[in-house]
Amino acid sequence: MRIEILCTGDEILTGKTVNTNYSHIARRLEEVGLSASWGTTVGDDRAALLAAFRQAAARAEAVIVNGGLGPTVDDLSQEVAAQAAGVDLVLHEPWLARMEEFYRRRNRAMPPNNRKQAMLPAGAEFIDNPIGTACGFAVTIGGARFFFTPGVPREMRRMLDEQIIPRLLAMSGMPGVTRLKRFHSFGIGESRADQMLAGVEALAGPGGGVKLGFQSHYPQLETKLAARGADAAEVEARLAPVAEEVRRRLGNFIVAEDDATLEGVLLGALRARGGTLAVAEMLTAGGIAARLAPLPAAEGVFLRGVAAPDLARLREALGLRGGAGEVSPAAAHAAAAALRAASGASHALAVLTALDPGEDRRELGGTVCIGIAGEGGATVAREARLLGGREWIRLGAAELGLDCLRRLLSGLPTDEPIDFERR
Amino acid sequence: MRIEILCTGDEILTGKTVNTNYSHIARRLEEVGLSASWGTTVGDDRAALLAAFRQAAARAEAVIVNGGLGPTVDDLSQEVAAQAAGVDLVLHEPWLARMEEFYRRRNRAMPPNNRKQAMLPAGAEFIDNPIGTACGFAVTIGGARFFFTPGVPREMRRMLDEQIIPRLLAMSGMPGVTRLKRFHSFGIGESRADQMLAGVEALAGPGGGVKLGFQSHYPQLETKLAARGADAAEVEARLAPVAEEVRRRLGNFIVAEDDATLEGVLLGALRARGGTLAVAEMLTAGGIAARLAPLPAAEGVFLRGVAAPDLARLREALGLRGGAGEVSPAAAHAAAAALRAASGASHALAVLTALDPGEDRRELGGTVCIGIAGEGGATVAREARLLGGREWIRLGAAELGLDCLRRLLSGLPTDEPIDFERR
């Protein structure tokens, strides 16, 4: 089925706002086994909108329109949709009542121009928006079904998942239940993961229905299984053996699944054992603390962060006496042990980094040393050589430090080589 | 003049990559007084590309095509451009020689499929790419001039500024020299800045040629002056009085101009006086350190960062004895003074934050207290109430802390109210 995405609005057209709604919609379509075949962007302009609707109608069977449903005069989607469909705008009484109620509950009078948001093309199918004042709707223009969605990202996302995608799947004749299973890993590059997971889709059984995909967000890799079936039981039956095999093959490198994160998993593991954490950093300078401390799971767990630009100043900040020496696993462990003692945390993580000399460049390397001091004398002292320039090494060092701690807390080996490391 | 932007590639079409090239191109057009009237996205697909070229040719006078110039089989832009223009592909010998030289200098053999990148539509105008192997080119399809640019962002950006925009300005009959002047401010919202700067464009003189615009990146606001003239001297003559007036009206709230940043200005001011810096943080937990420490200007200036979740633990980490008390300007100053003494830095900044009770929500408020201990007993103790939820307060607190330090170092008042503050 040919599906197009049509984004409207001057903010998007002029580049003032980056069009993340487009990429979200396109990605979600891929994840349920559909795909976008064309994207169009036009501004808040009657003639351009009308031309865009007609051209999309001539090419596609379904069109997702985003934006232009607001209360102001430059929001034109309903009006131009009616014109393109050759019908009038009519008041959708139930939505007007819902909006009035929405304002009443907030003890505010509904501004008169909000009434415009309840004017839909005659005969349009109403599509609910449980969290905003811009309802969606669907109309047929030419040979294509147009689905109109609000520009506010969280309203669009919910409407897309709950309302639009089920309708598109029904139109396409595809079984109606989909599920996206995600694995987040650290230490495996996309091409190696692709090789490691060769053939896993076949485990879904003879009917297929599970599609493997990747999204790289260095230093993490996201592995996605998009599963489809007639009902939830079939989806689960197809997905389970594939997911189990992905877990087996990527093994210790999986740091989290679905909406979970490395930081969340690690803080959760600490919290589960009544543990607490302090962090000492050099090149990452506050970056590790800034990833952990703001999370709700960090409350009562994250106790202290210390950052300094070199080992001598870090030792000074940690109250360690004597010469600094070189960045080494032993120095990292000494820093962690001192921080653990000073902060009273059950676990202290130290991430030391020594960049190679010379200016920043793509070939620049660095040595990262991770030290962890934990309960009952549990320790980690790990060294890794990373390449790829200052920023790349900084990102890799933070991830390696967090991952070593996750591995220690999960009873996994902390010295497994990662793909980004040069031995 | 009607200009369209046509982005190609499966990564963009499927949403795997967010289309920041589109927004960059559209924004740059606006900044030189042109504008995009339509955006199209298609994948690496012959039929879709051909249809997109023809449809854009029918609507526009100029089309900027991005992507599809690479060496692999799925890069189709040259081939489909030739087809749409009704000509053959011919080898551009000088570009082939440049590519061979490019590889020779790196001591590598040119892979055979790179030859494809020197095949251009017959009669095409060659457009140089000084930093990559994908050259640009221009051809006429129907009534429109098509400009082909590489998908690699830095190559596209340079080609756009140096080659495409001058050609578009010449086509549009606009004077050929443009300049964009930017001011970064903290503490003034977009709508108030708009009021404060009412009428400044008129100072460019009777010929006009300076356009005022804003881009909000909370907590900072970017104020842009897009100037145009027959030559550099005319641009400068028009821009100078407007820029001077913007500087006068926004005054102390301007933290940096053009490519400079608040962090860079502040570190530069410290460096100029041989100063050094240490930072203590609560809610921002490493976030301020992580903004400063990675910058080249921080080398030898940033000495220490300390983060803790509450005042009691922060005081402990700073070696302060006795009860914690409440977050207050005095407590912030005490923290800064202790940190200055312990770290040996010439300046210490403490940013303390107390969130109001209750769960995170848009109305959640917090109290931010800034303490600075500097040379010769210079001190700052500033308090501000911010609203807008946890993340909003975190961002505002970091900015307020950095801005107070900038103001102290520049001899400006540190207690001027900001728009985000509730008194």
PDB file of C-alpha atoms in Angstrom, chain A residues 5 12-20 22-24 26-28 30 35-43 47-49 51-53 55 59 154 190 213-216 282-287 289-291 293-296 299 302-309 313 316-318 342-344 362 390-391 394, chain B residues 5 12-20 22-24 26-28 30 35-43 47-49 51-53 55 59 154 190 213-216 282-287 289-291 293-296 299 302-309 313 316-318 342-344 362 390-391 394:
ATOM      1  CA  ILE A   5       3.303  11.785   4.842  1.00  0.00           C
ATOM      2  CA  ILE A  12       8.626  23.320   9.448  1.00  0.00           C
ATOM      3  CA  LEU A  13       8.816  24.690   5.901  1.00  0.00           C
ATOM      4  CA  THR A  14      11.253  27.467   6.862  1.00  0.00           C
ATOM      5  CA  GLY A  15      13.447  25.097   8.869  1.00  0.00           C
ATOM      6  CA  LYS A  16      12.855  26.951  12.139  1.00  0.00           C
ATOM      7  CA  THR A  17      11.700  23.631  13.615  1.00  0.00           C
ATOM      8  CA  VAL A  18      13.436  20.381  12.672  1.00  0.00           C
ATOM      9  CA  ASN A  19      10.826  17.954  11.354  1.00  0.00           C
ATOM     10  CA  THR A  20      11.029  15.176  13.931  1.00  0.00           C
ATOM     11  CA  TYR A  22       8.070  13.214   9.967  1.00  0.00           C
ATOM     12  CA  SER A  23      10.795  10.835  11.110  1.00  0.00           C
ATOM     13  CA  HIS A  24       8.664   9.548  13.971  1.00  0.00           C
ATOM     14  CA  ALA A  26       7.911   7.136   9.048  1.00  0.00           C
ATOM     15  CA  ARG A  27       9.747   5.028  11.637  1.00  0.00           C
ATOM     16  CA  ARG A  28       6.533   3.840  13.274  1.00  0.00           C
ATOM     17  CA  GLU A  30       8.318   0.736   9.229  1.00  0.00           C
ATOM     18  CA  SER A  35       6.269   2.197   4.845  1.00  0.00           C
ATOM     19  CA  ALA A  36       6.174   5.798   3.688  1.00  0.00           C
ATOM     20  CA  SER A  37       6.708   6.178  -0.052  1.00  0.00           C
ATOM     21  CA  TRP A  38       6.830   9.994  -0.268  1.00  0.00           C
ATOM     22  CA  GLY A  39       7.107  12.984   2.014  1.00  0.00           C
ATOM     23  CA  THR A  40       5.836  16.490   1.351  1.00  0.00           C
ATOM     24  CA  THR A  41       6.304  19.702   3.330  1.00  0.00           C
ATOM     25  CA  VAL A  42       4.235  22.812   2.669  1.00  0.00           C
ATOM     26  CA  GLY A  43       3.586  25.986   4.638  1.00  0.00           C
ATOM     27  CA  ALA A  47      -2.972  27.203  -2.582  1.00  0.00           C
ATOM     28  CA  ALA A  48       0.059  25.102  -1.631  1.00  0.00           C
ATOM     29  CA  LEU A  49      -2.000  22.912   0.712  1.00  0.00           C
ATOM     30  CA  ALA A  51      -2.069  21.447  -4.554  1.00  0.00           C
ATOM     31  CA  ALA A  52      -0.266  19.160  -2.108  1.00  0.00           C
ATOM     32  CA  PHE A  53      -3.499  17.341  -1.169  1.00  0.00           C
ATOM     33  CA  GLN A  55      -0.933  15.641  -5.854  1.00  0.00           C
ATOM     34  CA  ARG A  59      -0.044   9.138  -6.075  1.00  0.00           C
ATOM     35  CA  ARG A 154       2.763  13.817  22.028  1.00  0.00           C
ATOM     36  CA  GLU A 190      25.858  -2.644  13.579  1.00  0.00           C
ATOM     37  CA  GLY A 213      16.216  -3.974  12.051  1.00  0.00           C
ATOM     38  CA  PHE A 214      18.930  -1.844  13.623  1.00  0.00           C
ATOM     39  CA  GLN A 215      19.379   1.753  14.671  1.00  0.00           C
ATOM     40  CA  SER A 216      22.825   2.881  15.701  1.00  0.00           C
ATOM     41  CA  MET A 282      38.089  13.150  34.017  1.00  0.00           C
ATOM     42  CA  LEU A 283      37.481  13.623  30.273  1.00  0.00           C
ATOM     43  CA  THR A 284      33.767  12.951  30.710  1.00  0.00           C
ATOM     44  CA  ALA A 285      33.776  15.779  33.301  1.00  0.00           C
ATOM     45  CA  GLY A 286      30.302  15.673  34.828  1.00  0.00           C
ATOM     46  CA  GLY A 287      28.820  13.848  31.844  1.00  0.00           C
ATOM     47  CA  ALA A 289      26.851  12.300  36.766  1.00  0.00           C
ATOM     48  CA  ALA A 290      24.551  14.341  34.495  1.00  0.00           C
ATOM     49  CA  ARG A 291      23.196  11.124  32.929  1.00  0.00           C
ATOM     50  CA  ALA A 293      21.489  12.152  38.766  1.00  0.00           C
ATOM     51  CA  PRO A 294      18.366  13.586  37.057  1.00  0.00           C
ATOM     52  CA  LEU A 295      16.619  10.186  36.834  1.00  0.00           C
ATOM     53  CA  PRO A 296      13.867   9.404  39.338  1.00  0.00           C
ATOM     54  CA  GLU A 299      16.881   9.534  44.190  1.00  0.00           C
ATOM     55  CA  PHE A 302      23.303   8.891  43.537  1.00  0.00           C
ATOM     56  CA  LEU A 303      25.308  10.553  46.295  1.00  0.00           C
ATOM     57  CA  ARG A 304      28.238  12.400  44.811  1.00  0.00           C
ATOM     58  CA  GLY A 305      30.020  13.323  41.605  1.00  0.00           C
ATOM     59  CA  VAL A 306      33.544  14.649  41.321  1.00  0.00           C
ATOM     60  CA  ALA A 307      35.146  15.862  38.088  1.00  0.00           C
ATOM     61  CA  ALA A 308      38.638  17.157  37.329  1.00  0.00           C
ATOM     62  CA  PRO A 309      40.649  17.642  34.145  1.00  0.00           C
ATOM     63  CA  ARG A 313      43.690  17.308  40.246  1.00  0.00           C
ATOM     64  CA  GLU A 316      43.583  16.179  45.024  1.00  0.00           C
ATOM     65  CA  ALA A 317      39.782  16.521  44.830  1.00  0.00           C
ATOM     66  CA  LEU A 318      39.467  13.005  46.292  1.00  0.00           C
ATOM     67  CA  ALA A 342      34.809   9.698  51.441  1.00  0.00           C
ATOM     68  CA  SER A 343      31.233   9.597  50.163  1.00  0.00           C
ATOM     69  CA  GLY A 344      29.967   6.623  52.142  1.00  0.00           C
ATOM     70  CA  ARG A 362      39.452  11.439  13.688  1.00  0.00           C
ATOM     71  CA  ARG A 390      38.002  13.473  21.572  1.00  0.00           C
ATOM     72  CA  GLU A 391      34.205  13.441  21.430  1.00  0.00           C
ATOM     73  CA  ARG A 394      34.399  10.813  25.682  1.00  0.00           C
TER      74      ARG A 394
ATOM     75  CA  ILE B   5      14.054  21.479  -1.564  1.00  0.00           C
ATOM     76  CA  ILE B  12      15.551   9.965   5.353  1.00  0.00           C
ATOM     77  CA  LEU B  13      12.354   8.588   3.816  1.00  0.00           C
ATOM     78  CA  THR B  14      12.042   5.822   6.433  1.00  0.00           C
ATOM     79  CA  GLY B  15      12.751   8.200   9.311  1.00  0.00           C
ATOM     80  CA  LYS B  16      15.895   6.339  10.373  1.00  0.00           C
ATOM     81  CA  THR B  17      17.734   9.668  10.061  1.00  0.00           C
ATOM     82  CA  VAL B  18      16.059  12.915  11.122  1.00  0.00           C
ATOM     83  CA  ASN B  19      16.166  15.333   8.194  1.00  0.00           C
ATOM     84  CA  THR B  20      18.315  18.118   9.597  1.00  0.00           C
ATOM     85  CA  TYR B  22      16.263  20.055   5.086  1.00  0.00           C
ATOM     86  CA  SER B  23      15.946  22.459   8.015  1.00  0.00           C
ATOM     87  CA  HIS B  24      19.479  23.740   7.533  1.00  0.00           C
ATOM     88  CA  ALA B  26      15.536  26.153   4.488  1.00  0.00           C
ATOM     89  CA  ARG B  27      16.921  28.260   7.337  1.00  0.00           C
ATOM     90  CA  ARG B  28      19.892  29.439   5.295  1.00  0.00           C
ATOM     91  CA  GLU B  30      15.506  32.545   4.918  1.00  0.00           C
ATOM     92  CA  SER B  35      12.623  31.064   1.019  1.00  0.00           C
ATOM     93  CA  ALA B  36      11.666  27.464   0.388  1.00  0.00           C
ATOM     94  CA  SER B  37       8.121  27.079  -0.944  1.00  0.00           C
ATOM     95  CA  TRP B  38       7.868  23.270  -0.927  1.00  0.00           C
ATOM     96  CA  GLY B  39       9.752  20.270   0.429  1.00  0.00           C
ATOM     97  CA  THR B  40       9.788  16.772  -1.000  1.00  0.00           C
ATOM     98  CA  THR B  41      11.306  13.567   0.375  1.00  0.00           C
ATOM     99  CA  VAL B  42      11.705  10.443  -1.746  1.00  0.00           C
ATOM    100  CA  GLY B  43      13.772   7.270  -1.363  1.00  0.00           C
ATOM    101  CA  ALA B  47      10.574   6.014 -10.593  1.00  0.00           C
ATOM    102  CA  ALA B  48       9.950   8.133  -7.477  1.00  0.00           C
ATOM    103  CA  LEU B  49      12.991  10.341  -8.154  1.00  0.00           C
ATOM    104  CA  ALA B  51       8.415  11.775 -10.775  1.00  0.00           C
ATOM    105  CA  ALA B  52       9.682  14.080  -8.011  1.00  0.00           C
ATOM    106  CA  PHE B  53      12.052  15.890 -10.396  1.00  0.00           C
ATOM    107  CA  GLN B  55       6.715  17.588 -10.393  1.00  0.00           C
ATOM    108  CA  ARG B  59       6.098  24.087  -9.741  1.00  0.00           C
ATOM    109  CA  ARG B 154      29.388  19.460   6.227  1.00  0.00           C
ATOM    110  CA  GLU B 190      10.967  35.939  22.335  1.00  0.00           C
ATOM    111  CA  GLY B 213      14.327  37.271  13.175  1.00  0.00           C
ATOM    112  CA  PHE B 214      14.368  35.141  16.323  1.00  0.00           C
ATOM    113  CA  GLN B 215      15.050  31.540  17.201  1.00  0.00           C
ATOM    114  CA  SER B 216      14.283  30.422  20.722  1.00  0.00           C
ATOM    115  CA  MET B 282      22.830  20.107  42.975  1.00  0.00           C
ATOM    116  CA  LEU B 283      19.880  19.667  40.608  1.00  0.00           C
ATOM    117  CA  THR B 284      22.050  20.326  37.572  1.00  0.00           C
ATOM    118  CA  ALA B 285      24.319  17.507  38.844  1.00  0.00           C
ATOM    119  CA  GLY B 286      27.333  17.584  36.573  1.00  0.00           C
ATOM    120  CA  GLY B 287      25.465  19.412  33.834  1.00  0.00           C
ATOM    121  CA  ALA B 289      30.710  20.952  34.498  1.00  0.00           C
ATOM    122  CA  ALA B 290      29.851  18.916  31.390  1.00  0.00           C
ATOM    123  CA  ARG B 291      29.155  22.120  29.435  1.00  0.00           C
ATOM    124  CA  ALA B 293      35.086  21.104  30.792  1.00  0.00           C
ATOM    125  CA  PRO B 294      35.094  19.669  27.231  1.00  0.00           C
ATOM    126  CA  LEU B 295      35.759  23.052  25.588  1.00  0.00           C
ATOM    127  CA  PRO B 296      39.294  23.832  24.389  1.00  0.00           C
ATOM    128  CA  GLU B 299      42.072  23.709  29.392  1.00  0.00           C
ATOM    129  CA  PHE B 302      38.358  24.365  34.679  1.00  0.00           C
ATOM    130  CA  LEU B 303      39.806  22.735  37.780  1.00  0.00           C
ATOM    131  CA  ARG B 304      37.081  20.887  39.643  1.00  0.00           C
ATOM    132  CA  GLY B 305      33.405  19.945  39.602  1.00  0.00           C
ATOM    133  CA  VAL B 306      31.433  18.632  42.568  1.00  0.00           C
ATOM    134  CA  ALA B 307      27.829  17.401  42.393  1.00  0.00           C
ATOM    135  CA  ALA B 308      25.474  16.118  45.078  1.00  0.00           C
ATOM    136  CA  PRO B 309      21.708  15.634  45.293  1.00  0.00           C
ATOM    137  CA  ARG B 313      25.563  15.985  50.902  1.00  0.00           C
ATOM    138  CA  GLU B 316      29.796  17.100  53.111  1.00  0.00           C
ATOM    139  CA  ALA B 317      31.471  16.755  49.711  1.00  0.00           C
ATOM    140  CA  LEU B 318      32.910  20.259  50.139  1.00  0.00           C
ATOM    141  CA  ALA B 342      39.676  23.590  48.580  1.00  0.00           C
ATOM    142  CA  SER B 343      40.300  23.684  44.842  1.00  0.00           C
ATOM    143  CA  GLY B 344      42.645  26.642  44.694  1.00  0.00           C
ATOM    144  CA  ARG B 362       4.441  21.852  34.246  1.00  0.00           C
ATOM    145  CA  ARG B 390      12.028  19.816  36.837  1.00  0.00           C
ATOM    146  CA  GLU B 391      13.751  19.841  33.452  1.00  0.00           C
ATOM    147  CA  ARG B 394      17.369  22.460  35.701  1.00  0.00           C
TER     148      ARG B 394
END
